[in-house]
Tab-separated table of C-alpha atoms in Angstrom:
chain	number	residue	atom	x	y	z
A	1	UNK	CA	-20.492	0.193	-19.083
A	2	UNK	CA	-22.213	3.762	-19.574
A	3	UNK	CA	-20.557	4.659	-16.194
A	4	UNK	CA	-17.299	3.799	-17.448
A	5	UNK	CA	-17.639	5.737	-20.457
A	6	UNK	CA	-18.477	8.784	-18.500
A	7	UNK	CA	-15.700	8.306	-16.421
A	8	UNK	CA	-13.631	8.010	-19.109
A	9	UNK	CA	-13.808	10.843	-21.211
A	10	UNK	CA	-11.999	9.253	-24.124
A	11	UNK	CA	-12.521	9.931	-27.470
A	12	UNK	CA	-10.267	7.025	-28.814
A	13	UNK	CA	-8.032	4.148	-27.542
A	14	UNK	CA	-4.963	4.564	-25.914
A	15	UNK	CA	-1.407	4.422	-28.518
A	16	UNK	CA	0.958	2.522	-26.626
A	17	UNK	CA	4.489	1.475	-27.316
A	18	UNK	CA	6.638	-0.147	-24.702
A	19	UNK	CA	10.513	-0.699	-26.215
A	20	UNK	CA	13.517	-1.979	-24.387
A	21	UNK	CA	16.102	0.108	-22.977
A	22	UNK	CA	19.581	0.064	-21.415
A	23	UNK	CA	19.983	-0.269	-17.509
A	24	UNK	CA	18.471	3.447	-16.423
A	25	UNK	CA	19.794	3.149	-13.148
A	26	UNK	CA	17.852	4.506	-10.299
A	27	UNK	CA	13.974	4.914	-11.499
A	28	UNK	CA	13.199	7.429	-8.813
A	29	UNK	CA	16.434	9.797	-10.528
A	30	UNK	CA	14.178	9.908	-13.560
A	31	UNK	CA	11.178	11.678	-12.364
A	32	UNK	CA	10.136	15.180	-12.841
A	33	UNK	CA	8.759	17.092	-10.179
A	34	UNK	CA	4.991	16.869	-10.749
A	35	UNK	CA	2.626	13.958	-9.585
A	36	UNK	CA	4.985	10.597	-9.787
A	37	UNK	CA	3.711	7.930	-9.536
A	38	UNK	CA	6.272	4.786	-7.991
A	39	UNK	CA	6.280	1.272	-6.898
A	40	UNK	CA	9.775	0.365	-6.071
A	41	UNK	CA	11.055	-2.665	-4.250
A	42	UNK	CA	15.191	-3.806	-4.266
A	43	UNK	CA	15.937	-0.907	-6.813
A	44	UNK	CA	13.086	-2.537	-9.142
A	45	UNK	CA	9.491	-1.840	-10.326
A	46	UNK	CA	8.058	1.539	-12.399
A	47	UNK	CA	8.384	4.873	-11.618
A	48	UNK	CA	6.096	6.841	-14.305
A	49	UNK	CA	4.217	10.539	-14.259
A	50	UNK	CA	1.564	11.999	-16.718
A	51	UNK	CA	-1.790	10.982	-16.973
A	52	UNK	CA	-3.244	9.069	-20.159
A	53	UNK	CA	-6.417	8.484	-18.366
A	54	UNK	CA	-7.952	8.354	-14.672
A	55	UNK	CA	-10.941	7.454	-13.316
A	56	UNK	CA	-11.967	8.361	-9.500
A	57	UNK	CA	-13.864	5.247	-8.953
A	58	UNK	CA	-17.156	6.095	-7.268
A	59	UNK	CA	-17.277	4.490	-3.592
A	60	UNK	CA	-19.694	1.982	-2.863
A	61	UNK	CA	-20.072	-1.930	-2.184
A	62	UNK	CA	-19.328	-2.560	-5.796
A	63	UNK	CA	-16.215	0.040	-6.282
A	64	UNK	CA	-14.013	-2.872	-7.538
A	65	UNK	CA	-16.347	-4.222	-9.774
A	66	UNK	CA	-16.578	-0.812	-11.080
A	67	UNK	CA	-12.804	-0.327	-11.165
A	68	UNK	CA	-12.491	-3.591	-13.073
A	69	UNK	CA	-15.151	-2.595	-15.999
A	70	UNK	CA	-13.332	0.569	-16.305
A	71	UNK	CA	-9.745	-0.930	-16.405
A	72	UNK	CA	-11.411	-3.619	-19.032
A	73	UNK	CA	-12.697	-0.914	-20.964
A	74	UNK	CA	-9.759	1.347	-21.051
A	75	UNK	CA	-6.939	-1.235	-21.191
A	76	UNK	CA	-8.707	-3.891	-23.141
A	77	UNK	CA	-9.283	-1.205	-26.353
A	78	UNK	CA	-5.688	0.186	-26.092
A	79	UNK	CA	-3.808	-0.125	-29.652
A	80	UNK	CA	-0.609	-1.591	-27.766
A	81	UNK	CA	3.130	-2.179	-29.111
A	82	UNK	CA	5.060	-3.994	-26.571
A	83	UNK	CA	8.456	-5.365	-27.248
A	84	UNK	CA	8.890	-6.576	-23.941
A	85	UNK	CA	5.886	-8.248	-22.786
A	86	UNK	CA	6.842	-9.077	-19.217
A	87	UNK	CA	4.811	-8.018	-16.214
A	88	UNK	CA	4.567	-3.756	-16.371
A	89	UNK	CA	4.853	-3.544	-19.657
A	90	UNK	CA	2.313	-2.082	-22.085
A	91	UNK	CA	-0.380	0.294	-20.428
A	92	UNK	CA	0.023	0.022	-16.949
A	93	UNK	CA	-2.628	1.765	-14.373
A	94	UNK	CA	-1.685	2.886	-10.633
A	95	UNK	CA	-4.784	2.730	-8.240
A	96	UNK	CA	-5.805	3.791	-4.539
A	97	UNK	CA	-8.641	2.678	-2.868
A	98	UNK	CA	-9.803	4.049	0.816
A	99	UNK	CA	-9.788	1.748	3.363
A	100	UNK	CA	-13.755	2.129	4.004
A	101	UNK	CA	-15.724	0.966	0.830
A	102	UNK	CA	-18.338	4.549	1.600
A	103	UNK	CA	-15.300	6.792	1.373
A	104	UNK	CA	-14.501	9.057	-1.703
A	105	UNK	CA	-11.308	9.125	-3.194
A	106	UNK	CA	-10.197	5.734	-4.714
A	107	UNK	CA	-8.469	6.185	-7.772
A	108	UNK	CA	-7.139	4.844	-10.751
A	109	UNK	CA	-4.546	6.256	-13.170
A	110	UNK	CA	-2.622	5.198	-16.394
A	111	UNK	CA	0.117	7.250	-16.490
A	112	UNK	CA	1.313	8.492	-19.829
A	113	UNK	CA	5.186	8.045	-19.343
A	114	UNK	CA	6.890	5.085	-17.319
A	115	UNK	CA	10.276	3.158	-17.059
A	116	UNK	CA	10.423	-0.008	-15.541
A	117	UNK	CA	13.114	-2.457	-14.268
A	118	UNK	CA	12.707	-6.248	-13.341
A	119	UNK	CA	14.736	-9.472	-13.389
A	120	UNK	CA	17.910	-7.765	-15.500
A	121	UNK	CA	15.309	-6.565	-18.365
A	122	UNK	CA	14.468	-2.409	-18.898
A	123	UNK	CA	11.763	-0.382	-20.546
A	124	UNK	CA	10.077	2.843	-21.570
A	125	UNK	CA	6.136	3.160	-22.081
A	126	UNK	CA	4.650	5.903	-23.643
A	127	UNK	CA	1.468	6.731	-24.382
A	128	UNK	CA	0.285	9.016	-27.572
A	129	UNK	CA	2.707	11.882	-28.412
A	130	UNK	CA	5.014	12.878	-25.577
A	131	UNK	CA	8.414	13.764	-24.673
A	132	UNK	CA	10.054	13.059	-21.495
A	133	UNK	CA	10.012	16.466	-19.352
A	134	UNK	CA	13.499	18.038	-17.363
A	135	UNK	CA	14.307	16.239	-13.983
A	136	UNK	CA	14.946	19.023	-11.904
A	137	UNK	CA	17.123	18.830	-8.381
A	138	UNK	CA	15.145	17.065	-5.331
A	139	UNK	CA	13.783	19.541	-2.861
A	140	UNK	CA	14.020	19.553	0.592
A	141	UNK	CA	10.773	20.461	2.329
A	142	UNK	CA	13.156	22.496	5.467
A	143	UNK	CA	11.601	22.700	8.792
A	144	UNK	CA	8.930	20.221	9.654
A	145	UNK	CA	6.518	20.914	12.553
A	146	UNK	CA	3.701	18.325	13.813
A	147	UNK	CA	0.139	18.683	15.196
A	148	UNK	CA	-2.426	16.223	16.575
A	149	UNK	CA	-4.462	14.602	14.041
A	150	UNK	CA	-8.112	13.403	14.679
A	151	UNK	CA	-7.061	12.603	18.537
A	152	UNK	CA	-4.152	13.143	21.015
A	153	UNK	CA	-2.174	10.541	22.404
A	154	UNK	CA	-3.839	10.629	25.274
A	155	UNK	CA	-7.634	10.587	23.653
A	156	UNK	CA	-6.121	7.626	21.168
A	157	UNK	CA	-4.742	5.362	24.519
A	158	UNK	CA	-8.644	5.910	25.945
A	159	UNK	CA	-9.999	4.952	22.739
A	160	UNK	CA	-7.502	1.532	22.818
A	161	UNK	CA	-8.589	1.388	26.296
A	162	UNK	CA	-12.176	1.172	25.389
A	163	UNK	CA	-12.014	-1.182	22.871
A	164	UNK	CA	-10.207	-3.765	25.013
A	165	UNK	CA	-13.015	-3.341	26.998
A	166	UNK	CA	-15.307	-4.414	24.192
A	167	UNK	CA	-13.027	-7.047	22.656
A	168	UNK	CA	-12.690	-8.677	26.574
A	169	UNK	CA	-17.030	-8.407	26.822
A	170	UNK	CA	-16.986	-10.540	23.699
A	171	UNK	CA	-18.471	-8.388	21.170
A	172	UNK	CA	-15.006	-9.059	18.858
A	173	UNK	CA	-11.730	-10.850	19.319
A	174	UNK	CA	-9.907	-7.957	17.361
A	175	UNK	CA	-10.081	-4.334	16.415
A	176	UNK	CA	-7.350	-2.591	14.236
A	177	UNK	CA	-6.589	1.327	15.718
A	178	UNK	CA	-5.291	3.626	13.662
A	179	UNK	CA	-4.169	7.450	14.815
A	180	UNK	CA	-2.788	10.576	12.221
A	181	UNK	CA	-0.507	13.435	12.334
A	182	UNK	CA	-0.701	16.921	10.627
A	183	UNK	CA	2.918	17.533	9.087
A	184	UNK	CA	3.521	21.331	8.025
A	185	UNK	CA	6.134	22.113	6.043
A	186	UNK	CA	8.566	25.173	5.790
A	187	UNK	CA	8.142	24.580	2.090
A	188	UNK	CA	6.363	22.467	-0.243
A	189	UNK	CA	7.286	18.955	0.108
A	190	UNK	CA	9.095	17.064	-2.921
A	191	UNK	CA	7.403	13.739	-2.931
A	192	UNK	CA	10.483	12.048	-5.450
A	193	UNK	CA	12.623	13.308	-2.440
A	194	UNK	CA	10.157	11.446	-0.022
A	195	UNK	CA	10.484	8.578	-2.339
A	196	UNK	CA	14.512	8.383	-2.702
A	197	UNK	CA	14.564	8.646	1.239
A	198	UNK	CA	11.912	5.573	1.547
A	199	UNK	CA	13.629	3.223	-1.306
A	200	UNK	CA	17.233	3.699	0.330
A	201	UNK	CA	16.231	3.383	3.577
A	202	UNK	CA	13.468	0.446	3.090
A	203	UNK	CA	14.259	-1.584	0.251
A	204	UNK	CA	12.691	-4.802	1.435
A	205	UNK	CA	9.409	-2.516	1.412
A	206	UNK	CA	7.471	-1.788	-1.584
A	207	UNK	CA	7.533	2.409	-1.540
A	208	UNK	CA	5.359	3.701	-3.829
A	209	UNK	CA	3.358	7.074	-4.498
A	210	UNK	CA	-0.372	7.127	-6.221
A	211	UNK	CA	-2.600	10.567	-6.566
A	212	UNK	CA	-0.768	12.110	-3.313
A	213	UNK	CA	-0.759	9.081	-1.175
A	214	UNK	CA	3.287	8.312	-0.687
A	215	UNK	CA	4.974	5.189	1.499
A	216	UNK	CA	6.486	2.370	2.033
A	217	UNK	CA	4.824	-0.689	2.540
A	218	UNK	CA	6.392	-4.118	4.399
A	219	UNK	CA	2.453	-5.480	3.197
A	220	UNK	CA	2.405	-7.673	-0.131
A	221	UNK	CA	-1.935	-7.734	-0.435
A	222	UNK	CA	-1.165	-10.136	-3.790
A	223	UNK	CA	0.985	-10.673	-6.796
A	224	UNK	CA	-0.661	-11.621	-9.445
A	225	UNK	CA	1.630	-13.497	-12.544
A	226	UNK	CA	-0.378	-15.528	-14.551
A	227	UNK	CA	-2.664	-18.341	-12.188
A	228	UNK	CA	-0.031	-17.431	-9.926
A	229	UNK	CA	-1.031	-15.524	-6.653
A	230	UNK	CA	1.662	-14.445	-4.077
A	231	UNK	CA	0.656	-12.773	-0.848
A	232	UNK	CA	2.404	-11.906	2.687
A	233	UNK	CA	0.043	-11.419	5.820
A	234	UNK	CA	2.046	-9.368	8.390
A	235	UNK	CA	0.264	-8.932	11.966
A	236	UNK	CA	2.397	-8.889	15.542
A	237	UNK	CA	5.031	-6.310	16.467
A	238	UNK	CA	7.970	-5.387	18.122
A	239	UNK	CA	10.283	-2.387	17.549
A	240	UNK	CA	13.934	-2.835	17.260
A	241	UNK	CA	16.321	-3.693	19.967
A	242	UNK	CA	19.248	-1.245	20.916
A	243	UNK	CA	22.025	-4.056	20.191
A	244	UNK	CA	22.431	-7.157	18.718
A	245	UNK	CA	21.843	-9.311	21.508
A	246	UNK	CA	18.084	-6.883	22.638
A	247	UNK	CA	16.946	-7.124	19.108
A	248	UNK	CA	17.421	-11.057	18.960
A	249	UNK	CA	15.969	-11.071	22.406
A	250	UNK	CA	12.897	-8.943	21.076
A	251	UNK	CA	12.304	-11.405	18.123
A	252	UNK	CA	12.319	-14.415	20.351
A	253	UNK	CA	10.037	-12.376	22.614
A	254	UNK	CA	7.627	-11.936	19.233
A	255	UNK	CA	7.775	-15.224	18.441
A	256	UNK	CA	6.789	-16.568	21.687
A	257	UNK	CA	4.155	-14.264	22.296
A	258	UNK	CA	0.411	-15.645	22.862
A	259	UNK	CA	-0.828	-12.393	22.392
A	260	UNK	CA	0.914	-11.758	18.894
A	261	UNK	CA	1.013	-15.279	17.792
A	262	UNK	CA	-2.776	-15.080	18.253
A	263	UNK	CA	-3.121	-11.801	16.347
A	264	UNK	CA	-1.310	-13.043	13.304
A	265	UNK	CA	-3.517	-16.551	13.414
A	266	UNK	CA	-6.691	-13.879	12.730
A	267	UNK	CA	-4.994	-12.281	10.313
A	268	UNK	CA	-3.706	-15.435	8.149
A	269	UNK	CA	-6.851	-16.567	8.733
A	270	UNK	CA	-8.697	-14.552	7.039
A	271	UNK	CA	-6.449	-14.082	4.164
A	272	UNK	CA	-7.269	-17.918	3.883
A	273	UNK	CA	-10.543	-17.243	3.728
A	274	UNK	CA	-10.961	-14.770	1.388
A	275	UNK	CA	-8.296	-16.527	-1.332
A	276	UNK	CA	-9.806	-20.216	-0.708
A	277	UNK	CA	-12.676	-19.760	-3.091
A	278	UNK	CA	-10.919	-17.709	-5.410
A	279	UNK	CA	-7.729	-20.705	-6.129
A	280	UNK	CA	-7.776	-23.864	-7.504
A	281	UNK	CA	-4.465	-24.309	-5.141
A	282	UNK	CA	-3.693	-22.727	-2.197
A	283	UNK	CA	-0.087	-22.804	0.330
A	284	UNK	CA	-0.610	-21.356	3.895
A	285	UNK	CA	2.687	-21.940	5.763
A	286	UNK	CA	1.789	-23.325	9.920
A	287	UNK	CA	3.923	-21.143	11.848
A	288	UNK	CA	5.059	-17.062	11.191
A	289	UNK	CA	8.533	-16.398	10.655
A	290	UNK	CA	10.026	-13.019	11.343
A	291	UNK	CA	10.256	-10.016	8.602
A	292	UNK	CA	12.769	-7.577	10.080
A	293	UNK	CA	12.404	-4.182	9.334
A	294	UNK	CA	15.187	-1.176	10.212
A	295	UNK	CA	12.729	0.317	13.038
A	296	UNK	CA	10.434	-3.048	13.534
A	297	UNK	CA	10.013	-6.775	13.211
A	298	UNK	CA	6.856	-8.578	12.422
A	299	UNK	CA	5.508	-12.379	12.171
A	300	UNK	CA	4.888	-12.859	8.857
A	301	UNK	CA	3.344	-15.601	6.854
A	302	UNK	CA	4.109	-15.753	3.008
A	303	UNK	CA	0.716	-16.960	1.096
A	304	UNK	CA	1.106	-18.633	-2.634
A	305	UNK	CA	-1.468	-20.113	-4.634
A	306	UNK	CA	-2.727	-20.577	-8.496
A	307	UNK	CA	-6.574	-18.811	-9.421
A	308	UNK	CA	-9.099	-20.587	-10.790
A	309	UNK	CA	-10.495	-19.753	-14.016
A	310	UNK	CA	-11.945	-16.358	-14.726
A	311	UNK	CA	-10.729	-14.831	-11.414
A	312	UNK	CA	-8.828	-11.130	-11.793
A	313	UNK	CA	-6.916	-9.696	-9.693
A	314	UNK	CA	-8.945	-7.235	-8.357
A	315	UNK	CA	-11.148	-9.914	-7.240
A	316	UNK	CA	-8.420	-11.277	-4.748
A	317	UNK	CA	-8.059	-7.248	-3.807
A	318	UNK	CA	-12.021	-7.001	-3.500
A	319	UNK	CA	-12.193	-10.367	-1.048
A	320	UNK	CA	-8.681	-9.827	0.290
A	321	UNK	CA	-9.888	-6.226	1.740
A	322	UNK	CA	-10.070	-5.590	4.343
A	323	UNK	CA	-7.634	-8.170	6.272
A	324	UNK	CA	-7.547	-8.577	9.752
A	325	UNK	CA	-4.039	-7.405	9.798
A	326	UNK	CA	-5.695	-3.853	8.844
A	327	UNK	CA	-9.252	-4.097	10.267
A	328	UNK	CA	-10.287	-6.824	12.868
A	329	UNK	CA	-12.174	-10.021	13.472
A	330	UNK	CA	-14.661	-10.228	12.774
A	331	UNK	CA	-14.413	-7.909	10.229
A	332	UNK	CA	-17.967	-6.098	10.421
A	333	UNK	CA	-17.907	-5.487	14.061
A	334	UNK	CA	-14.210	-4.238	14.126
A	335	UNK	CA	-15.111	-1.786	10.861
A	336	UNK	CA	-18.238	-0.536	13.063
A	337	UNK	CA	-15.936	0.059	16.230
A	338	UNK	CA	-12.894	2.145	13.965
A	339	UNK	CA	-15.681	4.582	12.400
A	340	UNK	CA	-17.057	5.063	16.382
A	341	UNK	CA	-13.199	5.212	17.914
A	342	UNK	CA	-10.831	6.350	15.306
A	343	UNK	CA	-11.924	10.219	14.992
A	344	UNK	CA	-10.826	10.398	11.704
A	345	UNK	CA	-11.248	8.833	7.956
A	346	UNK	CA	-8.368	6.360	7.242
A	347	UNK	CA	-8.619	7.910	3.541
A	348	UNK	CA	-6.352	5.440	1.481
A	349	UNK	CA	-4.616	4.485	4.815
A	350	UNK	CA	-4.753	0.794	4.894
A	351	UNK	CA	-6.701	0.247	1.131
A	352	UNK	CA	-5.082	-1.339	-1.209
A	353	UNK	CA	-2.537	0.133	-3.389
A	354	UNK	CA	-0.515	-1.005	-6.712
A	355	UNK	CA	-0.837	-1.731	-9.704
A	356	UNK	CA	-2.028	-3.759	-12.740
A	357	UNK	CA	-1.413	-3.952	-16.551
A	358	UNK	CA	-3.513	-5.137	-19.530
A	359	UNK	CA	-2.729	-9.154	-19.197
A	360	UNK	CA	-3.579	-8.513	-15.483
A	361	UNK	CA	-0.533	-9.514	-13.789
A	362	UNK	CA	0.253	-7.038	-10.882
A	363	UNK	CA	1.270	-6.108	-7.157
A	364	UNK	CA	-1.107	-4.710	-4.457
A	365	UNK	CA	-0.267	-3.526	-1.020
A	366	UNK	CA	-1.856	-2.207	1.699
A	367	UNK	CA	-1.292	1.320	2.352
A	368	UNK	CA	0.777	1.051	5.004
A	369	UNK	CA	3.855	3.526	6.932
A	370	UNK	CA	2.858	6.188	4.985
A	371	UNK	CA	1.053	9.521	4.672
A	372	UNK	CA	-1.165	11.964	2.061
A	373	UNK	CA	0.912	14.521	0.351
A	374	UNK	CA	-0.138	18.093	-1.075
A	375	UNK	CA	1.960	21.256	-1.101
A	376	UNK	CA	3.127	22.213	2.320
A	377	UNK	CA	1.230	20.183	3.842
A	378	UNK	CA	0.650	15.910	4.706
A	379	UNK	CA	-1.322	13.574	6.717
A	380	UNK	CA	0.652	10.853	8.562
A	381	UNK	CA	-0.810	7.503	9.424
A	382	UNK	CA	-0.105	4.636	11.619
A	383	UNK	CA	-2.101	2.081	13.539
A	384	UNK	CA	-2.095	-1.527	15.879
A	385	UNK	CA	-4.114	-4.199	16.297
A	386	UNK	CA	-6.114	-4.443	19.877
A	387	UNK	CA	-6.423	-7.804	21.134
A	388	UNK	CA	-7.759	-8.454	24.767
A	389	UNK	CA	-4.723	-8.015	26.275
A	390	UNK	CA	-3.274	-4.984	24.802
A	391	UNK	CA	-1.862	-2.139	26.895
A	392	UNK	CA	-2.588	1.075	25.775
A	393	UNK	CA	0.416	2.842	26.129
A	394	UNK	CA	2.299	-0.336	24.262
A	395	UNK	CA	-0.261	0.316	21.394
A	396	UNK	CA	0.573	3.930	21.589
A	397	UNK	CA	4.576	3.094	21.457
A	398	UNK	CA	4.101	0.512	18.913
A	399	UNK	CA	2.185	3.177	16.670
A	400	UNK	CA	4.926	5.956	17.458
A	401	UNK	CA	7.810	3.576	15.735
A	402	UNK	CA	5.721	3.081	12.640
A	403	UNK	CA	5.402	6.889	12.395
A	404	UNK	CA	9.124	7.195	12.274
A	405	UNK	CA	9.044	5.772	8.557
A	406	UNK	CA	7.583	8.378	7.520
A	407	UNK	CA	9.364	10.763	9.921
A	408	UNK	CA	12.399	10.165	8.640
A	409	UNK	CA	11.208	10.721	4.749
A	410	UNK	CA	10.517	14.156	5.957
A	411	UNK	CA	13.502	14.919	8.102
A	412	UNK	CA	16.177	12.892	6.325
């Protein structure tokens, strides 16, 4: 615990009142400009700013234990007042972890001002002394120009190339690829503006923004409500068809797929995996169903269950990450092969993202169809998942439609 102390820098416990409040409409509207921080799904969630306390959790095997000491610490010794007491209510912190466990920059927050919204009930938290700060107008960011990330197209599609080559020698059966884009603004970009695009245009996505790192997410990593776990394993896709008729076409196409069909068993697989130890019950449906999305469709397999005793949620994020659908099988040969192809660090591309409050219920994501944020300037990510009889160039395409998400928060 002398870690978390450090980390801490608090001198007392957190003062926190939570209080019910009318209907306040759209949660994104209510954000000033600086540092929001958002998780937003069908017009509810928290949308919040400030910072009562923040911790960047030091990287390493045991990061989540860490993360969970700290959160104990900080949340556990917090003088609360909550009228509501419903999940998000009382002191509630955001957190970002990279995708690779030796990578700096996971981070956890407890924001000092938040309003929430769920199931026809609305709050304010605040923390200590504070008073709520001016919204001022949504910017747009003007011109946008693009640049090659860590590789070109071209360099990526050799790199997808190369590892069907190893996944067809048998040294893996899967291997996640993910590629980046440099964004550069005419002017610094808003990121409430980036979030009012992503909610309207994505609501069936979880769009959120932690410490810089802004998207919108079609990836539930859990749910945690009491015992009760929920999680959604996404893995196979297809972008959408130019009518009707082509995008029901395309579905059936995903559906039927070996290819896909076999992807998504890895990935639901090892969701099963990681939760069966940590429930006392666990539901994994037989066959994927489709999850259609305004520029894709996916097979998708919702995951329910009830922990056992003693488990937290962040130890269904620590053995839930990272998931075939995001890395590969098996998982410690596919993380060797991304840090030789990828070129780049994912950063919080593809970690886990969310948040949790002091009873421990929460939501966690993966960090998916979306990009890192800081003045006039942001990182775009997107990736697929290699299997031995991927085409390169349908990789490359696949990748290029979940950059549009993104795209299209910049560009309106």
């Amino acid at each position: 615990m002398g870690r978390v102390s450090v980390a801490l820098g608090l001198t007392r416990p957190l003062m926190v009142r939570t209080v019910p409040i009318a209907d306040p409409g759209d949660l994104l509207a209510r954000l000033p400009e600086p540092a929001p921080y958002a998780w937003i799904r069908h017009g509810e969630g928290m949308a919040a700013w400030g910072e009562a306390a923040r911790a960047a959790v030091p990287p390493g095997a045991d990061r989540f234990a860490w993360a969970r000491d700290w959160l104990g610490h900080v949340l556990g010794e917090a003088d609360i007042d909550d009228e509501v007491r419903t999940p998000g209510t009382g002191p509630v912190a955001f957190g970002s972890f990279t995708f690779d466990p030796d990578s700096p920059g996971s981070v956890l927050v407890v924001p000092k001002i938040l309003f929430g919204r769920r199931g026809g009930r609305a709050w304010l938290t605040t923390i200590g002394d504070t008073s709520l700060d001016v919204v001022s107008p949504l910017r747009d960011p003007g011109t946008i120009l693009y640049g090659d990330g860590g590789l070109t197209a071209p360099e990526w599609t050799h790199a997808v190339a190369r590892a069907v080559e190893r996944i067809r020698a048998g040294e893996l059966e899967k291997v996640v690829l993910a590629r980046d884009l440099e964004v550069f603004a005419e002017h610094p970009i808003d990121v409430r503006l980036l979030l009012t695009r992503l909610a309207r245009r994505y609501p069936e996505c979880y769009t959120f923004s932690c410490a810089g790192l802004v998207g919108a997410t079609p990836e539930l990593l859990v749910r945690h409500t009491g015992e009760a776990i929920e999680s959604l394993v996404l893995a196979g896709t297809i972008a959408r068809g130019a009518s009707p008729a082509d995008d029901t076409a395309r579905g059936a196409a995903l559906l039927a797929s070996d290819k896909d069909r076999h992807e998504h068993a890895c990935a639901v697989e090892s969701v099963r995996d990681a939760l069966a130890p940590l429930c006392k019950e666990l539901t994994v449906p037989h066959r994927p169903e489709l999850l259609v999305l305004p520029n894709v469709q996916h097979l998708a397999s919702p995951v329910s269950g009830r922990l056992s005793e003693g488990a937290s949620v962040l130890d269904v994020v620590a053995a839930m990450h990272p998931t075939a659908a995001v890395g590969g099988t098996p998982t410690a040969t596919a993380l060797t092969l991304i840090r030789e192809l990828e070129g780049m660090d994912r950063a919080g591309y593809a970690g886990p993202v969310g948040w949790i409050d002091a009873r421990g219920d929460g939501e966690w994501g993966i960090a998916l169809r979306c990009g890192r944020v800081g003045g006039d300037r942001a990182r775009l990510f997107a990736g697929a998942g290699i299997m031995a009889d991927s085409v390169p160039s349908a990789e490359l395409a696949e990748a290029q439609a979940k950059f549009r998400v993104m795209q299209y928060a910049l560009e309106g």
